[in-house]
CSV table of C-alpha atoms in Angstrom, one decimal:
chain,number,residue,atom,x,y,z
A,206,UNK,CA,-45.1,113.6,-9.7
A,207,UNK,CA,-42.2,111.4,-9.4
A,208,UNK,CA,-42.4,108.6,-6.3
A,209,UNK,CA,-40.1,109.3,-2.8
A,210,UNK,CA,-36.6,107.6,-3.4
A,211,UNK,CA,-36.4,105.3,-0.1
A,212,UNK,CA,-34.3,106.2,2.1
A,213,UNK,CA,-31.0,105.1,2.5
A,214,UNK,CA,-28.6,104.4,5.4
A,215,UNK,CA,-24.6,104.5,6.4
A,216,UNK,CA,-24.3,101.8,4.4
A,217,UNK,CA,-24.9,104.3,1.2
A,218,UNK,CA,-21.2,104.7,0.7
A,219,UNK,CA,-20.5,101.6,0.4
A,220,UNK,CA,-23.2,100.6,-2.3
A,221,UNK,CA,-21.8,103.7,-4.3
A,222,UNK,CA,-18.6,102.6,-4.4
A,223,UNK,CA,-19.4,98.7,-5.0
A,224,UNK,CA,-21.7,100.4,-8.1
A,225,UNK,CA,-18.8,102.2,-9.4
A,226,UNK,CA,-16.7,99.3,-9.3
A,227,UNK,CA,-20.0,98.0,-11.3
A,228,UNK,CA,-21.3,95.6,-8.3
A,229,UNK,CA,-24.6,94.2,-7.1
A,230,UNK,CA,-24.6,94.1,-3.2
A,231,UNK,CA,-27.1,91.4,-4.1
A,232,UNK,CA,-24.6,89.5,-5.8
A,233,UNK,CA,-21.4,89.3,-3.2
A,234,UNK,CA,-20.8,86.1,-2.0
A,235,UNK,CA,-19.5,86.8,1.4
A,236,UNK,CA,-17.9,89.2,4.2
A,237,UNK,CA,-14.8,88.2,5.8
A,238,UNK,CA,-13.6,89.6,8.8
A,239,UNK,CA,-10.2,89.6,10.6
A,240,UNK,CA,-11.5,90.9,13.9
A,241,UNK,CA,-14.0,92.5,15.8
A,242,UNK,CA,-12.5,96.2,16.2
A,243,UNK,CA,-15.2,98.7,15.1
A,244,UNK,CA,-12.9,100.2,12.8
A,245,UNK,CA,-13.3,97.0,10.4
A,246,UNK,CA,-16.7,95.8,11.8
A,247,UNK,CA,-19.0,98.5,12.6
A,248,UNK,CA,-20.5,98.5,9.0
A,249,UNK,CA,-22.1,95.4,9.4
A,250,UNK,CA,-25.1,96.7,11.6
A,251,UNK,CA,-26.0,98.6,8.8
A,252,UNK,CA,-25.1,96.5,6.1
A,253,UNK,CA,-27.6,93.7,7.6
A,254,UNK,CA,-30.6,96.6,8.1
A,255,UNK,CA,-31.0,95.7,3.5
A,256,UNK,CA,-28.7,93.0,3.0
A,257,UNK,CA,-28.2,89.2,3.7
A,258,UNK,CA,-24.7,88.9,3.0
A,259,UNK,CA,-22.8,85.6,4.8
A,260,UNK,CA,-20.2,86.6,7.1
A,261,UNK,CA,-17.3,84.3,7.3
A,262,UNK,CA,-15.3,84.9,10.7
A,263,UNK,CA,-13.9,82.8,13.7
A,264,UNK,CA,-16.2,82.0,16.7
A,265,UNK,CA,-14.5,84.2,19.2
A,266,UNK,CA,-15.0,87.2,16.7
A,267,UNK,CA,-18.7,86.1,16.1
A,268,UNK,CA,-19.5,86.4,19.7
A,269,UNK,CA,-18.2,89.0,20.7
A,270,UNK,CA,-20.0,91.0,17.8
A,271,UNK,CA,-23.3,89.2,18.3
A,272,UNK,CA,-23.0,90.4,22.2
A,273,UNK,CA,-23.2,94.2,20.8
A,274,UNK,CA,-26.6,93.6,18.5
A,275,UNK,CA,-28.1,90.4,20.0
A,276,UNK,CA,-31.5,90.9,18.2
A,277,UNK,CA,-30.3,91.5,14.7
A,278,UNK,CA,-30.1,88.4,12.6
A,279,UNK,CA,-27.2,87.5,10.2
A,280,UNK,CA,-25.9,84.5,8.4
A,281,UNK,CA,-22.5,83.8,10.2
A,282,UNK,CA,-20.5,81.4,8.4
A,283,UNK,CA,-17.9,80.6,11.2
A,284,UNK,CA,-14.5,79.0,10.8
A,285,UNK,CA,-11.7,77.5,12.4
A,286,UNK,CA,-8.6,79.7,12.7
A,287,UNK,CA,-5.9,78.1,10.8
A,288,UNK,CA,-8.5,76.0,8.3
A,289,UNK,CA,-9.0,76.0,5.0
A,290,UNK,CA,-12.8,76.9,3.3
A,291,UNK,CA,-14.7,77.9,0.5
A,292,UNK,CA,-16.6,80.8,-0.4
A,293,UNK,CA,-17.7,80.3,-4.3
A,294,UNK,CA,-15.0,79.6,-6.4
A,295,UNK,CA,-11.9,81.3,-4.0
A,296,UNK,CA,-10.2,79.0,-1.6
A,297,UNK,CA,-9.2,81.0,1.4
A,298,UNK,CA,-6.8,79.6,4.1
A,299,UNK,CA,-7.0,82.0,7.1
A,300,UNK,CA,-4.2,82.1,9.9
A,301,UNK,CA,-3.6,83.6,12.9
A,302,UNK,CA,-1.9,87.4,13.4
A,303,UNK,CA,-0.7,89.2,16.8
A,304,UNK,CA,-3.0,91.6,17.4
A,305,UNK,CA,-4.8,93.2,20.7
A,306,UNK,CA,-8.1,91.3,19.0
A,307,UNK,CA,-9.9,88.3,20.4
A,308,UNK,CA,-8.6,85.9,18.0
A,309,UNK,CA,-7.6,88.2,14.7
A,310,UNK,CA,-6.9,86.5,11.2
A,311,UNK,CA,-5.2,87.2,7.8
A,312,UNK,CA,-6.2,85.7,5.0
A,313,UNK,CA,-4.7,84.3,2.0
A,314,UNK,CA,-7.5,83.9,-1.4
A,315,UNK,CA,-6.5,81.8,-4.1
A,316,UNK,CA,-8.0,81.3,-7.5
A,317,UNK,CA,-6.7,78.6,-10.1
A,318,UNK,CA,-3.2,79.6,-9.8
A,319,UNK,CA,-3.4,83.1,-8.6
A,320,UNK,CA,-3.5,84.2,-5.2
A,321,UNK,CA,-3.5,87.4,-2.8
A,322,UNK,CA,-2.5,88.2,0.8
A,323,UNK,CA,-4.4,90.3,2.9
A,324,UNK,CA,-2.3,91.2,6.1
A,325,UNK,CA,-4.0,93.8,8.9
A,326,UNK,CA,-4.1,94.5,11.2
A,327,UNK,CA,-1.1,92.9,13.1
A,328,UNK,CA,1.9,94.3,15.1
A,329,UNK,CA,4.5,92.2,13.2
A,330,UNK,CA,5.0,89.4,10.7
A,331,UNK,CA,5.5,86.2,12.4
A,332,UNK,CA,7.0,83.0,10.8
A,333,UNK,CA,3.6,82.0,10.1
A,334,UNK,CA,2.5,84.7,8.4
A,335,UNK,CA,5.6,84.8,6.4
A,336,UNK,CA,4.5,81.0,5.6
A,337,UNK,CA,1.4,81.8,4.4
A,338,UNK,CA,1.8,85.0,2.3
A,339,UNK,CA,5.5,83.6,0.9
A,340,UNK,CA,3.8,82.8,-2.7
A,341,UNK,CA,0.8,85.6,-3.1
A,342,UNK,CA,0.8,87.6,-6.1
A,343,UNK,CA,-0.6,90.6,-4.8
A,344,UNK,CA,-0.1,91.5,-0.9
A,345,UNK,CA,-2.5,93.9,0.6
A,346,UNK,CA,-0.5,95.0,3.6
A,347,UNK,CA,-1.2,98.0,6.4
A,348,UNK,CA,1.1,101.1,6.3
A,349,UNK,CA,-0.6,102.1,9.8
A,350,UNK,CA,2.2,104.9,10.1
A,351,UNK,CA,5.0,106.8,10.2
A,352,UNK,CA,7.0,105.9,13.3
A,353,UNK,CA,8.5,109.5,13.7
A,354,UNK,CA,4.8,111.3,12.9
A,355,UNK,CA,3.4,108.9,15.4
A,356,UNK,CA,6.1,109.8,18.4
A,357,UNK,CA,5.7,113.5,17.5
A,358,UNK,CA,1.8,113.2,17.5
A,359,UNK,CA,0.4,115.7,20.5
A,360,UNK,CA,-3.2,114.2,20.1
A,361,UNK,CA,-2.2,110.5,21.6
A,362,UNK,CA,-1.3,109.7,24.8
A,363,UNK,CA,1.8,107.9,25.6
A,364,UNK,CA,-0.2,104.9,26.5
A,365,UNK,CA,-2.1,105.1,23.0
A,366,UNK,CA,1.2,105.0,21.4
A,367,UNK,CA,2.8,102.2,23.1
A,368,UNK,CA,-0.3,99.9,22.0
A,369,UNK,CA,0.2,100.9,18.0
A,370,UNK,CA,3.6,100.5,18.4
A,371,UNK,CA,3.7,97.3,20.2
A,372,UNK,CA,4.0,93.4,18.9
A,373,UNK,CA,0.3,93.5,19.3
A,374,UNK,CA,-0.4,96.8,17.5
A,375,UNK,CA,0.5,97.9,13.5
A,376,UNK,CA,3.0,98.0,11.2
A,377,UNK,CA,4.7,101.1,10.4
A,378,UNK,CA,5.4,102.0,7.2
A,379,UNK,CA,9.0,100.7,7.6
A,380,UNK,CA,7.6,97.5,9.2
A,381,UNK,CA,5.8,96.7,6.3
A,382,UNK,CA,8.3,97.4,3.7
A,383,UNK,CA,10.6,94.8,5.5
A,384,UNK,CA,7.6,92.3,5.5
A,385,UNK,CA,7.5,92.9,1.5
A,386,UNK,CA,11.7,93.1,1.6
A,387,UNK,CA,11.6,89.1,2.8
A,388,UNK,CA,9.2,88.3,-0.4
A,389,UNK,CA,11.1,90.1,-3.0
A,390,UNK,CA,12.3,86.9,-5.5
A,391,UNK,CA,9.0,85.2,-4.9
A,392,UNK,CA,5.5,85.7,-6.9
A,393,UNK,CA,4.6,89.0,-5.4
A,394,UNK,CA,4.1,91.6,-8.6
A,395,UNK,CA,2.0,94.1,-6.1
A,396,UNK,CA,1.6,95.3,-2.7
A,397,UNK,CA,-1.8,97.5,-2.1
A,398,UNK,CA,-0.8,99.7,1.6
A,399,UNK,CA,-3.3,100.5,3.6
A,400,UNK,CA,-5.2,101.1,6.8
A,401,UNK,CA,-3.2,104.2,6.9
A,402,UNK,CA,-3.2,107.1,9.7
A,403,UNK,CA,-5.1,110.2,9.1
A,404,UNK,CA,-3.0,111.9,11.3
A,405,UNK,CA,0.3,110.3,11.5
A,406,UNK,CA,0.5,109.0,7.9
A,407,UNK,CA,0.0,110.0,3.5
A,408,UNK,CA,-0.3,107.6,0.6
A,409,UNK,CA,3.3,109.7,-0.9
A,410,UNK,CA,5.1,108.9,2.7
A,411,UNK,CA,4.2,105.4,2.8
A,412,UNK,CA,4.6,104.5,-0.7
A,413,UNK,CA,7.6,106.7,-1.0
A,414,UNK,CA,9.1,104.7,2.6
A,415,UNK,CA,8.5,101.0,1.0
A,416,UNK,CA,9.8,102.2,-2.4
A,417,UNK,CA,13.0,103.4,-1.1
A,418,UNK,CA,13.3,100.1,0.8
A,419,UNK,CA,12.5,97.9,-1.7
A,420,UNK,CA,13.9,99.6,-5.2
A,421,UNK,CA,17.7,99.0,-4.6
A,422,UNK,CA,16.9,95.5,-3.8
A,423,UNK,CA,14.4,94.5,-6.7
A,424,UNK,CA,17.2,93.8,-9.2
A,425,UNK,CA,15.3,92.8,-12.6
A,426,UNK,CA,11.7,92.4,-10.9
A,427,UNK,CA,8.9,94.6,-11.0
A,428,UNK,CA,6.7,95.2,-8.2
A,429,UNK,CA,4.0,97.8,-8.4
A,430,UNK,CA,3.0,99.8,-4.8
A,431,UNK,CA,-0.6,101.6,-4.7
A,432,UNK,CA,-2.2,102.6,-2.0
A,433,UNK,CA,-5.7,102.2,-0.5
A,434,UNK,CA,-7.6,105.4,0.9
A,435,UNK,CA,-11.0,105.9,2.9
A,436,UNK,CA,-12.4,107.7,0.4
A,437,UNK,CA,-11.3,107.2,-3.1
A,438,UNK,CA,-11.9,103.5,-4.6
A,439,UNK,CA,-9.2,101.3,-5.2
A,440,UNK,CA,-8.2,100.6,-9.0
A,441,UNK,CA,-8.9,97.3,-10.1
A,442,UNK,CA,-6.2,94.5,-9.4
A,443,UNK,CA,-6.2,91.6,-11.7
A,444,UNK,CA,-4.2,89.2,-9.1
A,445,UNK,CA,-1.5,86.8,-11.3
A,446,UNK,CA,0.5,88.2,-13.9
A,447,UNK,CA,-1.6,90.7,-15.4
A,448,UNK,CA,-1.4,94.7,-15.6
A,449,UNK,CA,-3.3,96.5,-13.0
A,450,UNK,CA,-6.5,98.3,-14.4
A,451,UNK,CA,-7.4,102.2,-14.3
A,452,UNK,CA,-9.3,103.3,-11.6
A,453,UNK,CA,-13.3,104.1,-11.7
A,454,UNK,CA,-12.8,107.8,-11.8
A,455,UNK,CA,-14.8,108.2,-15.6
A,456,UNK,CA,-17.3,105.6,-14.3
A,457,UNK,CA,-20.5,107.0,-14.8
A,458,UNK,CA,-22.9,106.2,-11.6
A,459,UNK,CA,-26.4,107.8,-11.6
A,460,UNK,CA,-28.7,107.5,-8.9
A,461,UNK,CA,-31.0,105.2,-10.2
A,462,UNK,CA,-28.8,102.7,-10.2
A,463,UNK,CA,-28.2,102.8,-6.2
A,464,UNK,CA,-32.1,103.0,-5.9
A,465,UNK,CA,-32.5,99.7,-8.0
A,466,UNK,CA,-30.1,98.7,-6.0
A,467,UNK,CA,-31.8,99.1,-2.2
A,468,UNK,CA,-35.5,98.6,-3.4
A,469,UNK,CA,-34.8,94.9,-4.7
A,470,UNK,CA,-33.2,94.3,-1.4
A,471,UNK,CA,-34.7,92.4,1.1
A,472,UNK,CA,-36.8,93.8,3.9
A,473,UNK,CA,-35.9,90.9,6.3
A,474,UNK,CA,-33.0,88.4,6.5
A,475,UNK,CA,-35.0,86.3,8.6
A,476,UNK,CA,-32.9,83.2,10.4
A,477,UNK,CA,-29.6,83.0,10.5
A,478,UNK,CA,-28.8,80.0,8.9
A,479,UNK,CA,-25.4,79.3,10.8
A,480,UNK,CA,-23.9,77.1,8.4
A,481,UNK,CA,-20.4,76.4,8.5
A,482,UNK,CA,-17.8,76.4,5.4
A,483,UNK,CA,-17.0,73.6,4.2
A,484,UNK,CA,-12.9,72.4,5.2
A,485,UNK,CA,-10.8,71.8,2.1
């Protein structure tokens, strides 16, 4: 008789996806997180009940997560908003975003010469953040939604719509093809869209929206658009000048390999160790 698979939680998922991207949970060097809205965050609980993963945030993000699971023990790696750190070989400058947050981030990772942009959730591009993404290869970039979809919505209150569509909300699809519009010329090759509506967005409308924005504009430069969904993983991005990849959809993922996974995972992450990155 075969032994009882342990049991896995939420986090499941997650570790199938990471395995079909062909990743160790074990291996990941960090989490970094642009604010504490349970949208982006509420994984972490789980995450933390069979890994020890490092989280790199800001302090006002760390407390106010550590207020909603005081007893549970993770390795926060805290920074300063606008500073410059390390995590393994990427050197990642974060910078401040408007957003309805505590103290919400974007982040720009670079790596030799290449470098990517990661840009949500904010309600519009500022000077700054136009500083800091102006030489990124690839731009990941939220398509929240479709301004006419969201006025039309009957399932959001006024009120509700007034935050997404304030300077303290998200972009709209044509918000964030104008953010990309003021980087055509530059190094970006590839904008990845995301953090899209269920409701008051599609992959075709927002890629279809930045296309026709961008194409008449691009001249003799290429710049590929994909977009990110909840439940289908992303094709690979090689960030630099270098062809995306295929997706994972002929990966072959059997179950053991999530089991090997969660039973050489630690049972306890035992003190946080509370070490700060290093400022480059």
């Amino acid at each position: 008789m075969s032994p009882p698979r342990p049991y896995l939680p939420s986090s499941t998922p997650m570790v199938l996806r990471l395995a079909q991207c062909g990743v160790n949970p074990l291996e990941i060097d960090g989490i970094l997180l642009t604010h504490e809205h349970q949208d982006h965050a509420c994984g972490i609980d789980v995450w933390f009940k069979q890994f020890s993963t490092p989280i790199y945030c800001n302090r006002l993000t760390a407390e106010i997560l550590r207020k909603s699971n005081p007893d549970q023990k993770k390795d926060w790696r805290i920074f300063t908003t606008g500073a410059d750190f390390k995590i393994g070989d990427l050197d990642i400058q974060s910078f401040s975003v408007p957003h309805d947050a505590v103290e919400p981030v974007g982040f720009v990772l670079h790596h030799g010469k290449a470098a990517l942009g990661f840009l949500t959730d904010l309600g519009f591009a500022t000077k700054l953040v136009y500083e800091r993404v102006r030489q990124v290869h690839t731009l990941v970039i939220e398509t929240n939604h479709d301004e006419q979809l969201l006025q039309n919505d009957t399932k959001r209150p006024w009120s509700v719509k007034q935050r997404i569509m304030s300077r303290h909300g998200h972009l709209s699809n044509a918000a964030a093809a104008n953010v990309i519009v003021e980087l055509l010329g530059t190094n970006l090759r590839r904008t990845i869209l995301g953090h899209l509506s269920s409701d008051c967005n599609s992959p075709e409308l927002a890629i279809g929206t930045v296309r026709e924005r961008i194409d008449p504009l691009l001249g003799g430069q290429a710049v590929e658009v994909v977009c990110a969904t909840r439940k289908e993983v992303t094709p690979r991005i090689l960030v630099g000048d270098t062809p995306a990849q295929g997706t994972f959809e002929s990966a072959s993922v059997e179950p053991e390999t999530i089991i090997e996974i969660a039973q050489t995972a630690p049972a306890d992450t035992g003190e946080c160790a509370g070490t700060e990155p290093t400022a480059v």
